[in-house]
Short mmCIF file of C-alpha atoms in Angstrom, two decimals:
data_model
loop_
_atom_site.label_atom_id
_atom_site.label_comp_id
_atom_site.label_asym_id
_atom_site.label_seq_id
_atom_site.Cartn_x
_atom_site.Cartn_y
_atom_site.Cartn_z
CA MET K 730 55.75 119.12 160.92
CA ARG K 731 56.91 119.72 157.32
CA ASN K 732 54.90 118.38 154.66
CA LYS K 733 57.15 117.22 151.74
CA LYS K 734 56.17 115.82 148.42
CA GLY K 735 58.58 114.94 145.79
CA PHE K 736 60.58 112.08 144.30
CA SER K 737 62.55 109.67 146.44
CA ILE K 738 66.22 108.97 145.70
CA GLY K 739 65.42 105.67 144.25
CA GLU K 740 63.01 107.24 141.77
CA VAL K 741 65.56 109.85 140.65
CA MET K 742 68.21 107.05 140.22
CA VAL K 743 66.02 104.95 138.25
CA ALA K 744 65.10 107.80 135.88
CA MET K 745 68.73 108.94 135.64
CA PHE K 746 69.70 105.45 134.87
CA ILE K 747 67.23 105.22 132.02
CA LEU K 748 68.30 108.38 130.57
CA LEU K 749 71.91 107.43 130.82
CA VAL K 750 71.29 104.08 129.14
CA GLY K 751 69.49 105.84 126.26
CA ILE K 752 72.31 108.57 125.62
CA VAL K 753 75.22 106.11 126.03
CA ASP K 754 73.54 103.74 123.48
CA ALA K 755 73.03 106.62 121.04
CA VAL K 756 76.64 107.68 121.34
CA PHE K 757 77.96 104.26 121.15
CA LEU K 758 76.08 103.60 117.97
CA THR K 759 77.46 106.75 116.10
CA VAL K 760 80.93 106.01 117.24
CA ARG K 761 80.65 102.52 116.03
CA SER K 762 79.48 103.59 112.57
CA ILE K 763 82.25 106.20 112.20
CA ASP K 764 84.67 103.57 113.29
CA ASN K 765 83.48 101.35 110.52
CA MET K 766 83.84 104.00 108.04
CA LYS K 767 87.41 104.48 109.14
CA GLY K 768 87.94 100.78 108.63
CA SER K 769 86.67 101.04 105.09
CA ARG K 770 88.97 103.82 104.49
CA ASP K 771 92.02 101.78 105.80
CA ALA K 772 90.85 98.89 103.44
CA VAL K 773 91.09 101.11 100.45
CA ILE K 774 94.69 102.24 101.37
CA ALA K 775 95.68 98.57 102.12
CA THR K 776 94.14 97.18 98.96
CA LEU K 777 96.15 99.63 96.79
CA LEU K 778 99.28 98.75 98.64
CA ALA K 779 98.61 95.06 98.21
CA GLN K 780 98.33 95.55 94.44
CA GLU K 781 101.44 97.59 94.41
CA GLY K 782 103.37 94.61 95.96
CA VAL K 783 102.31 92.28 93.22
CA GLU K 784 103.21 94.85 90.49
CA LEU K 785 106.63 95.59 91.98
CA VAL K 786 107.42 91.87 92.00
CA ARG K 787 106.28 91.61 88.50
CA ASN K 788 108.48 94.43 87.63
CA VAL K 789 111.56 92.67 89.32
CA ARG K 790 110.81 89.48 87.25
CA ASP K 791 110.63 91.61 84.05
CA ASN K 792 113.90 93.45 84.75
CA ASN K 793 115.74 90.23 85.57
CA VAL K 794 115.49 89.06 81.96
CA THR K 795 116.69 92.41 80.50
CA GLN K 796 120.01 92.14 82.03
CA GLU K 797 122.63 91.05 79.58
CA THR K 798 125.02 89.45 82.05
CA CYS K 799 124.10 87.81 85.32
CA GLY K 800 125.93 88.29 88.40
CA THR K 801 129.59 87.29 87.76
CA GLY K 802 128.60 85.15 84.94
CA THR K 803 128.40 85.98 81.23
CA GLU K 804 125.08 84.48 80.43
CA ARG K 805 121.85 86.29 80.65
CA CYS K 806 119.70 86.30 83.64
CA THR K 807 116.55 84.21 83.91
CA ALA K 808 113.32 85.56 85.19
CA PHE K 809 113.76 83.95 88.64
CA ASP K 810 117.40 84.37 88.90
CA PRO K 811 118.87 84.74 92.55
CA GLU K 812 122.01 86.27 90.87
CA SER K 813 120.26 89.13 89.13
CA ASP K 814 120.88 92.78 90.21
CA TYR K 815 117.30 93.11 91.14
CA ASN K 816 117.19 90.02 93.19
CA TRP K 817 114.94 86.91 93.49
CA PRO K 818 114.75 84.43 96.19
CA SER K 819 116.60 81.26 95.87
CA TYR K 820 114.60 78.40 94.47
CA ASN K 821 112.98 76.63 97.17
CA VAL K 822 110.82 73.60 96.51
CA SER K 823 109.60 72.72 99.86
CA THR K 824 108.16 75.89 101.22
CA PHE K 825 107.34 79.58 100.50
CA THR K 826 109.79 82.48 100.84
CA SER K 827 108.71 85.52 102.66
CA CYS K 828 109.87 88.86 101.28
CA THR K 829 109.43 92.50 101.34
CA ILE K 830 109.68 95.16 98.44
CA ASP K 831 109.67 98.85 98.20
CA TYR K 832 108.48 101.27 95.52
CA ALA K 833 112.10 102.52 95.56
CA THR K 834 115.37 101.33 96.98
CA SER K 835 117.96 104.15 97.28
CA GLY K 836 116.24 105.89 94.37
CA ALA K 837 117.01 103.10 92.00
CA SER K 838 115.25 99.93 91.18
CA SER K 839 113.30 97.83 93.56
CA ARG K 840 114.89 94.75 95.01
CA LEU K 841 113.21 91.93 96.77
CA VAL K 842 114.52 91.58 100.34
CA CYS K 843 113.97 87.95 101.37
CA SER K 844 117.06 87.38 103.66
CA GLY K 845 116.55 86.89 107.38
CA VAL K 846 113.90 85.18 109.22
CA SER K 847 111.53 88.09 109.19
CA PRO K 848 112.41 91.11 107.18
CA ASP K 849 110.98 94.28 108.63
CA ASP K 850 107.37 94.44 107.02
CA LYS K 851 106.20 97.55 108.62
CA LEU K 852 105.30 100.39 106.21
CA TYR K 853 106.28 103.75 107.13
CA LEU K 854 104.84 106.93 105.98
CA ASN K 855 107.07 109.85 104.91
CA THR K 856 105.14 112.74 106.06
CA GLU K 857 106.78 115.18 103.68
CA THR K 858 106.53 113.15 100.47
CA GLY K 859 103.33 111.27 101.47
CA MET K 860 105.16 107.94 100.30
CA TYR K 861 104.77 104.50 102.11
CA SER K 862 107.92 102.43 102.22
CA HIS K 863 109.72 100.05 104.48
CA SER K 864 112.47 102.50 105.44
CA GLY K 865 111.62 104.34 108.56
CA GLY K 866 113.41 106.10 111.45
CA GLY K 867 113.90 109.70 112.07
CA THR K 868 111.23 112.43 112.71
CA LEU K 869 110.19 112.46 109.05
CA TYR K 870 108.74 108.92 109.14
CA GLU K 871 105.75 107.77 111.11
CA ASP K 872 104.47 104.26 111.54
CA SER K 873 101.30 103.80 109.29
CA HIS K 874 100.26 100.85 111.19
CA LEU K 875 100.21 98.90 107.83
CA ARG K 876 102.30 95.95 107.18
CA ARG K 877 103.15 94.16 103.99
CA ARG K 878 104.67 90.93 103.24
CA ILE K 879 105.24 89.14 99.86
CA TYR K 880 104.99 85.32 99.76
CA ILE K 881 106.72 83.57 96.81
CA GLN K 882 105.79 79.91 96.26
CA TYR K 883 106.55 77.75 93.27
CA SER K 884 103.88 75.74 91.94
CA LYS K 885 105.97 73.00 90.53
CA THR K 886 108.19 71.11 92.85
CA ASN K 887 109.59 68.46 90.71
CA VAL K 888 111.46 70.54 87.91
CA ASP K 889 114.81 72.52 88.35
CA PRO K 890 114.61 76.08 87.84
CA PRO K 891 114.49 78.04 85.81
CA ASN K 892 112.57 76.03 83.21
CA ASP K 893 108.85 76.00 83.05
CA VAL K 894 108.21 77.05 86.72
CA LEU K 895 105.31 79.14 87.91
CA ALA K 896 105.91 81.44 90.91
CA LYS K 897 102.75 82.30 93.00
CA VAL K 898 103.10 85.64 94.27
CA THR K 899 100.86 86.68 97.16
CA SER K 900 101.10 90.31 98.58
CA VAL K 901 99.47 90.43 101.94
CA VAL K 902 98.72 93.75 103.84
CA ILE K 903 97.45 93.84 107.45
CA PHE K 904 96.24 96.96 109.20
CA GLY K 905 94.28 98.53 112.04
CA GLY K 906 96.06 96.90 114.96
CA GLN K 907 96.22 93.47 113.27
CA ASN K 908 99.68 92.12 113.85
CA ASN K 909 99.54 88.51 112.69
CA PHE K 910 100.00 87.55 109.13
CA PRO K 911 98.16 84.57 107.87
CA SER K 912 100.64 81.79 106.94
CA ALA K 913 101.37 81.55 103.18
CA ASP K 914 99.50 78.18 102.82
CA ASN K 915 96.25 79.66 104.15
CA VAL K 916 96.17 83.34 102.86
CA GLU K 917 93.02 82.58 100.82
CA ARG K 918 91.12 81.19 103.77
CA ASP K 919 92.48 83.42 106.59
CA CYS K 920 93.08 86.88 105.14
CA LYS K 921 89.65 88.35 105.54
CA ILE K 922 88.68 91.98 105.64
CA SER K 923 86.92 91.43 108.95
CA GLN K 924 90.40 90.39 110.25
CA ASN K 925 91.93 93.61 108.76
CA CYS K 926 93.76 91.77 106.18
CA VAL K 927 93.62 92.22 102.52
CA PHE K 928 95.67 90.43 99.75
CA ALA K 929 96.57 90.43 95.96
CA GLN K 930 97.76 87.42 94.17
CA THR K 931 99.04 86.38 90.81
CA ARG K 932 100.99 83.65 89.11
CA LEU K 933 104.28 84.67 87.16
CA THR K 934 105.71 82.40 84.62
CA SER K 935 109.43 82.11 84.10
CA TRP K 936 108.79 83.74 80.74
CA ILE K 937 111.93 84.11 78.66
CA ASN K 938 114.72 81.72 78.94
CA TYR K 939 117.48 82.62 76.68
CA GLY K 940 119.10 79.75 74.86
CA ASP K 941 116.76 77.15 75.91
CA MET P 595 48.56 119.36 150.86
CA LYS P 596 46.47 119.67 153.83
CA GLY P 597 45.70 123.32 153.38
CA LYS P 598 46.15 125.86 156.05
CA SER P 599 46.36 124.41 159.48
CA ASN P 600 46.69 125.60 162.96
CA GLY P 601 49.94 126.71 164.70
CA GLY P 602 51.89 128.79 162.17
CA ASP P 603 53.47 125.73 160.29
CA THR P 604 55.02 126.68 156.99
CA ILE P 605 53.45 124.88 154.29
CA LYS P 606 55.41 124.35 151.10
CA LYS P 607 53.77 123.80 147.71
CA GLY P 608 55.91 123.38 144.67
CA PHE P 609 59.77 124.32 144.44
CA THR P 610 61.43 127.42 145.66
CA LEU P 611 63.18 129.63 143.21
CA VAL P 612 66.44 128.49 144.39
CA GLU P 613 65.62 124.72 143.87
CA LEU P 614 64.36 125.51 140.47
CA MET P 615 67.45 127.49 139.52
CA VAL P 616 69.78 124.65 140.63
CA SER P 617 67.87 121.99 138.92
CA VAL P 618 67.76 124.13 135.71
CA PHE P 619 71.42 124.69 136.02
CA ILE P 620 72.18 121.03 136.35
CA PHE P 621 69.89 120.15 133.45
CA LEU P 622 71.71 122.78 131.35
CA ILE P 623 75.09 121.34 132.08
CA ILE P 624 74.07 117.93 131.13
CA MET P 625 72.37 119.09 127.91
CA VAL P 626 75.24 121.13 126.74
CA ALA P 627 77.47 118.20 127.27
CA ILE P 628 75.24 115.91 125.38
CA VAL P 629 74.72 118.35 122.55
CA GLN P 630 78.49 118.91 122.44
CA ILE P 631 79.07 115.03 122.07
CA PHE P 632 76.44 114.78 119.25
CA ALA P 633 77.76 117.87 117.36
CA GLN P 634 81.29 116.19 117.43
CA GLN P 635 79.72 112.89 116.31
CA ILE P 636 77.85 114.53 113.44
CA SER P 637 80.82 116.43 112.25
CA ALA P 638 82.92 113.13 112.33
CA TYR P 639 80.15 111.32 110.40
CA ARG P 640 80.11 114.15 107.83
CA TYR P 641 83.90 113.99 107.42
CA ALA P 642 83.69 110.19 107.13
CA ARG P 643 81.24 110.49 104.24
CA VAL P 644 83.02 113.36 102.51
CA SER P 645 86.37 111.85 102.73
CA GLN P 646 84.95 108.51 101.63
CA SER P 647 83.68 109.88 98.56
CA ASP P 648 86.80 112.02 97.79
CA LEU P 649 88.98 108.79 98.49
CA GLU P 650 86.79 106.60 96.07
CA ASN P 651 87.44 109.20 93.40
CA ALA P 652 91.21 109.16 94.04
CA GLN P 653 91.10 105.42 93.97
CA PHE P 654 89.13 105.58 90.70
CA ALA P 655 91.84 107.85 89.14
CA MET P 656 94.67 105.61 90.17
CA ASN P 657 92.73 102.65 88.65
CA TYR P 658 92.23 104.60 85.53
CA ILE P 659 95.94 105.35 85.18
CA SER P 660 96.85 101.74 85.78
CA LYS P 661 94.42 100.54 83.12
CA THR P 662 95.60 103.21 80.60
CA LEU P 663 99.12 102.07 81.37
CA ARG P 664 98.22 98.52 80.13
CA THR P 665 98.19 99.75 76.64
CA ALA P 666 100.63 102.72 76.90
CA THR P 667 104.16 103.61 77.07
CA VAL P 668 105.73 106.19 79.30
CA LEU P 669 107.82 108.88 77.70
CA GLY P 670 108.78 110.92 80.80
CA GLU P 671 107.74 114.38 81.94
CA ASP P 672 106.76 117.34 79.80
CA GLY P 673 109.76 118.59 77.91
CA SER P 674 112.11 115.84 79.04
CA ASP P 675 112.35 112.37 77.45
CA LEU P 676 113.42 110.05 80.28
CA ARG P 677 113.85 107.13 77.76
CA ASP P 678 116.68 108.88 76.15
CA PRO P 679 119.70 106.54 76.17
CA THR P 680 122.18 109.22 75.40
CA GLN P 681 121.07 111.29 78.40
CA PHE P 682 121.43 108.46 81.06
CA ASN P 683 123.74 105.59 81.58
CA GLU P 684 121.96 103.18 79.30
CA ASP P 685 122.02 100.21 81.70
CA ASP P 686 120.49 102.23 84.61
CA PHE P 687 117.21 101.93 85.88
CA ILE P 688 115.97 105.55 85.94
CA LEU P 689 113.35 106.14 88.63
CA GLN P 690 112.56 109.83 88.82
CA GLU P 691 110.15 111.90 90.72
CA ILE P 692 107.79 114.00 88.56
CA GLU P 693 107.40 117.08 90.62
CA THR P 694 104.13 118.82 90.84
CA THR P 695 105.05 121.52 88.38
CA HIS P 696 105.49 118.93 85.80
CA LYS P 697 103.25 116.32 83.99
CA LEU P 698 103.63 112.60 83.50
CA VAL P 699 103.49 111.94 79.71
CA LEU P 700 102.07 108.80 78.02
CA TYR P 701 101.40 107.51 74.66
CA ASP P 702 98.52 105.27 74.39
CA PHE P 703 98.88 102.65 71.56
CA SER P 704 95.31 101.51 71.69
CA GLN P 705 93.89 104.84 70.64
CA GLU P 706 96.81 106.67 69.09
CA LEU P 707 96.73 109.49 71.59
CA CYS P 708 99.01 111.39 73.80
CA MET P 709 98.10 111.79 77.45
CA ARG P 710 99.53 113.72 80.29
CA PHE P 711 98.65 113.76 83.92
CA SER P 712 99.34 116.50 86.54
CA PHE P 713 98.26 117.80 89.85
CA HIS P 714 97.41 121.49 90.11
CA LEU P 715 94.73 124.07 90.97
CA GLY P 716 91.66 124.41 89.08
CA GLU P 717 91.06 127.20 86.32
CA GLN P 718 89.15 130.22 87.52
CA SER P 719 86.11 129.05 85.74
CA HIS P 720 86.10 125.84 87.57
CA PRO P 721 83.53 125.27 90.26
CA TYR P 722 86.29 124.87 92.84
CA PRO P 723 89.19 126.79 91.58
CA GLY P 724 90.94 126.69 95.01
CA ASP P 725 91.32 123.02 95.14
CA SER P 726 94.24 121.06 93.78
CA ALA P 727 93.28 118.01 91.67
CA LEU P 728 94.54 115.37 89.36
CA TRP P 729 94.04 116.47 85.67
CA VAL P 730 94.31 114.70 82.42
CA GLU P 731 94.85 116.17 78.97
CA SER P 732 94.72 114.08 75.81
CA THR P 733 95.33 114.68 72.20
CA GLU P 734 94.23 112.22 69.61
CA GLY P 735 95.54 111.39 66.13
CA ILE P 736 99.24 111.12 67.00
CA GLN P 737 100.97 108.34 64.94
CA PHE P 738 103.63 106.17 66.62
CA ASP P 739 106.43 107.58 64.58
CA GLU P 740 105.76 111.04 65.86
CA ILE P 741 105.51 109.92 69.57
CA GLU P 742 108.03 112.52 70.81
CA LYS P 743 105.31 115.15 70.04
CA CYS P 744 103.52 114.07 73.28
CA LEU P 745 106.31 115.71 75.23
CA LEU P 746 105.59 119.15 73.69
CA ASP P 747 103.03 121.68 75.15
CA THR P 748 102.06 122.90 71.62
CA THR P 749 100.73 119.47 70.75
CA TYR P 750 98.14 119.94 73.35
CA SER P 751 97.55 123.69 72.99
CA SER P 752 97.21 123.73 69.18
CA ASN P 753 94.96 120.79 68.98
CA ALA P 754 91.21 121.71 68.81
CA ILE P 755 90.18 118.36 70.17
CA THR P 756 92.35 118.45 73.38
CA LYS P 757 90.41 116.88 76.09
CA TYR P 758 91.00 118.39 79.59
CA GLN P 759 89.35 116.79 82.58
CA ARG P 760 89.49 116.59 86.29
CA LEU P 761 89.77 113.19 87.92
CA THR P 762 89.56 113.60 91.57
CA SER P 763 87.32 115.63 94.00
CA GLY P 764 88.23 117.55 97.14
CA ASP P 765 91.73 118.98 97.49
CA VAL P 766 94.16 116.37 96.20
CA MET P 767 97.86 116.61 95.74
CA GLY P 768 100.35 114.03 94.63
CA THR P 769 103.37 112.76 92.81
CA PHE P 770 104.48 110.19 90.32
CA TRP P 771 107.58 108.19 90.53
CA VAL P 772 108.35 107.00 87.10
CA ALA P 773 110.70 104.66 85.46
CA PRO P 774 110.16 104.35 81.69
CA THR P 775 110.78 101.29 79.61
CA ARG P 776 114.20 101.93 78.00
CA TYR P 777 115.93 100.51 75.12
CA ASP P 778 118.78 101.07 72.82
CA ASP P 779 118.49 100.99 69.04
CA SER P 780 121.84 102.32 68.35
CA THR P 781 123.41 99.10 66.94
CA GLY P 782 120.28 98.75 64.60
CA GLU P 783 119.21 95.86 66.65
CA ARG P 784 116.82 96.70 69.56
CA LYS P 785 118.07 95.91 73.06
CA THR P 786 115.87 96.36 75.97
CA LYS P 787 117.57 97.78 78.98
CA THR P 788 114.92 98.14 81.61
CA ILE P 789 111.15 97.56 81.96
CA GLY P 790 109.61 100.62 83.52
CA ARG P 791 107.03 101.18 86.18
CA VAL P 792 104.85 104.00 87.60
CA THR P 793 104.34 104.64 91.35
CA MET P 794 101.42 107.07 92.20
CA SER P 795 100.83 108.81 95.46
CA MET P 796 98.01 111.11 96.53
CA THR P 797 97.08 113.15 99.54
CA VAL P 798 93.30 113.58 99.80
CA ARG P 799 91.88 116.49 101.80
CA PRO P 800 88.43 117.86 102.03
CA ALA P 801 87.46 120.69 99.45
CA LYS P 802 88.81 124.02 100.79
CA THR P 803 85.25 125.49 100.79
CA ASP P 804 84.16 122.85 103.14
CA ALA P 805 84.00 123.85 106.80
CA LEU P 806 85.92 120.66 107.53
CA TYR P 807 88.98 121.63 105.69
CA GLU P 808 90.70 123.73 108.49
CA ASP P 809 90.41 120.82 110.90
CA LYS P 810 91.59 118.10 108.64
CA LYS P 811 94.20 119.72 106.37
CA ASP P 812 97.11 118.50 108.54
CA HIS P 813 95.61 115.10 108.82
CA PRO P 814 95.03 114.06 104.97
CA ILE P 815 94.55 110.48 103.74
CA TYR P 816 97.59 109.12 102.04
CA ILE P 817 97.07 106.52 99.31
CA GLN P 818 99.75 104.97 97.04
CA THR P 819 100.06 102.12 94.33
CA SER P 820 102.39 101.10 91.53
CA THR P 821 101.97 99.58 88.23
CA SER P 822 104.60 97.60 86.17
CA LEU P 823 104.57 98.68 82.47
CA ARG P 824 103.42 96.23 79.83
CA ASP P 825 105.11 97.88 76.84
CA TYR P 826 107.47 95.14 76.17
CA PRO P 827 109.61 95.89 73.13
CA PRO P 828 109.63 93.22 70.42
CA ASP P 829 113.18 91.85 71.17
CA LEU P 830 111.62 90.51 74.52
CA SER P 831 109.76 87.64 72.99
CA PHE P 832 110.36 84.43 71.36
#
């Protein structure tokens, strides 16, 4: 009779299981910490793009008042004039308007795009120039998985535009697989970095009203 | 072990050579796989750390330009005044790309200095001459009535107190899209045509001397932001 001494299959399996749990845990931890770092990288990109949104809207407001004639009229444009060449959403007392804006629109000035129920808010990366914009398509552009939306909301509801109205401009960027924008009324509450959402906000005055 | 016993039974003690080799072989395969996974993770971790620091520097540079622009006006690119109303249709909003061979030229009212920003390789004396970076040059003591001087190379090269500084780390390239604030003085009365803005974009890669460069050069980090200018001419106020 052979005389065997060794480990049973049960012992071997238990040992392997313990070893595996240890290794898997260690790998999982490092993967997690690298994922976190990637998340903070995306947050930096998104924050800069959110700030860009606010600045571009401010630039539209500023250029509205430099136009000498407005639309088909002969008067000057006001800061929040929907007839201006650079666009502005129509005055809406009851709710916010959802818009998008680019660093460039056909190489000229930026315009706010607010028509339609949901303008395309995806940001595409032009891999040749390295620029983010809402224009996509073709092999040159890739989906950056960033989305930006501008909410414009007037803070006074009982005055006719354009006098003495404040516009609250909120630029929201979502990233990293997040697909739902917080609603404009709850951006401050719901747009959190843990939800892959950042925002920048400012209040713009109607500034110069010629002839008032 | 019972020791030698009767009847020619083989008594085994320990492992045979074959068993030992098989188990060492299996052990080796597992270890190699584990070490590879860890090596990969460590390299990814190192890239995350390096790129995070380069990214923060690039972000700092963008914030620095944005803050400078709060008290500055944009003239155009070196050698060409983009505000010139005779050169462009005066009502047009001129948004122009400043290509990497050129420099973005500003005048900072708050300190009476000319500034220009550009992306290019380092000087030979620089610790990392092979890396592109964002550089800033500035020259003090320029009065507002001689603001056009900011566009000339000689203003910077002839001035003993020109400051020349690198603003980013790693290998960074980028572009500016610029619209200066433009106005028309020809009627004797200033008329503002457009309020300008600056869009900045950077692509951030690890330093070329870093072993990570080869691996990551085709997957840089892209960042971008814009700033609307605040250099409102005096006719735009009550």
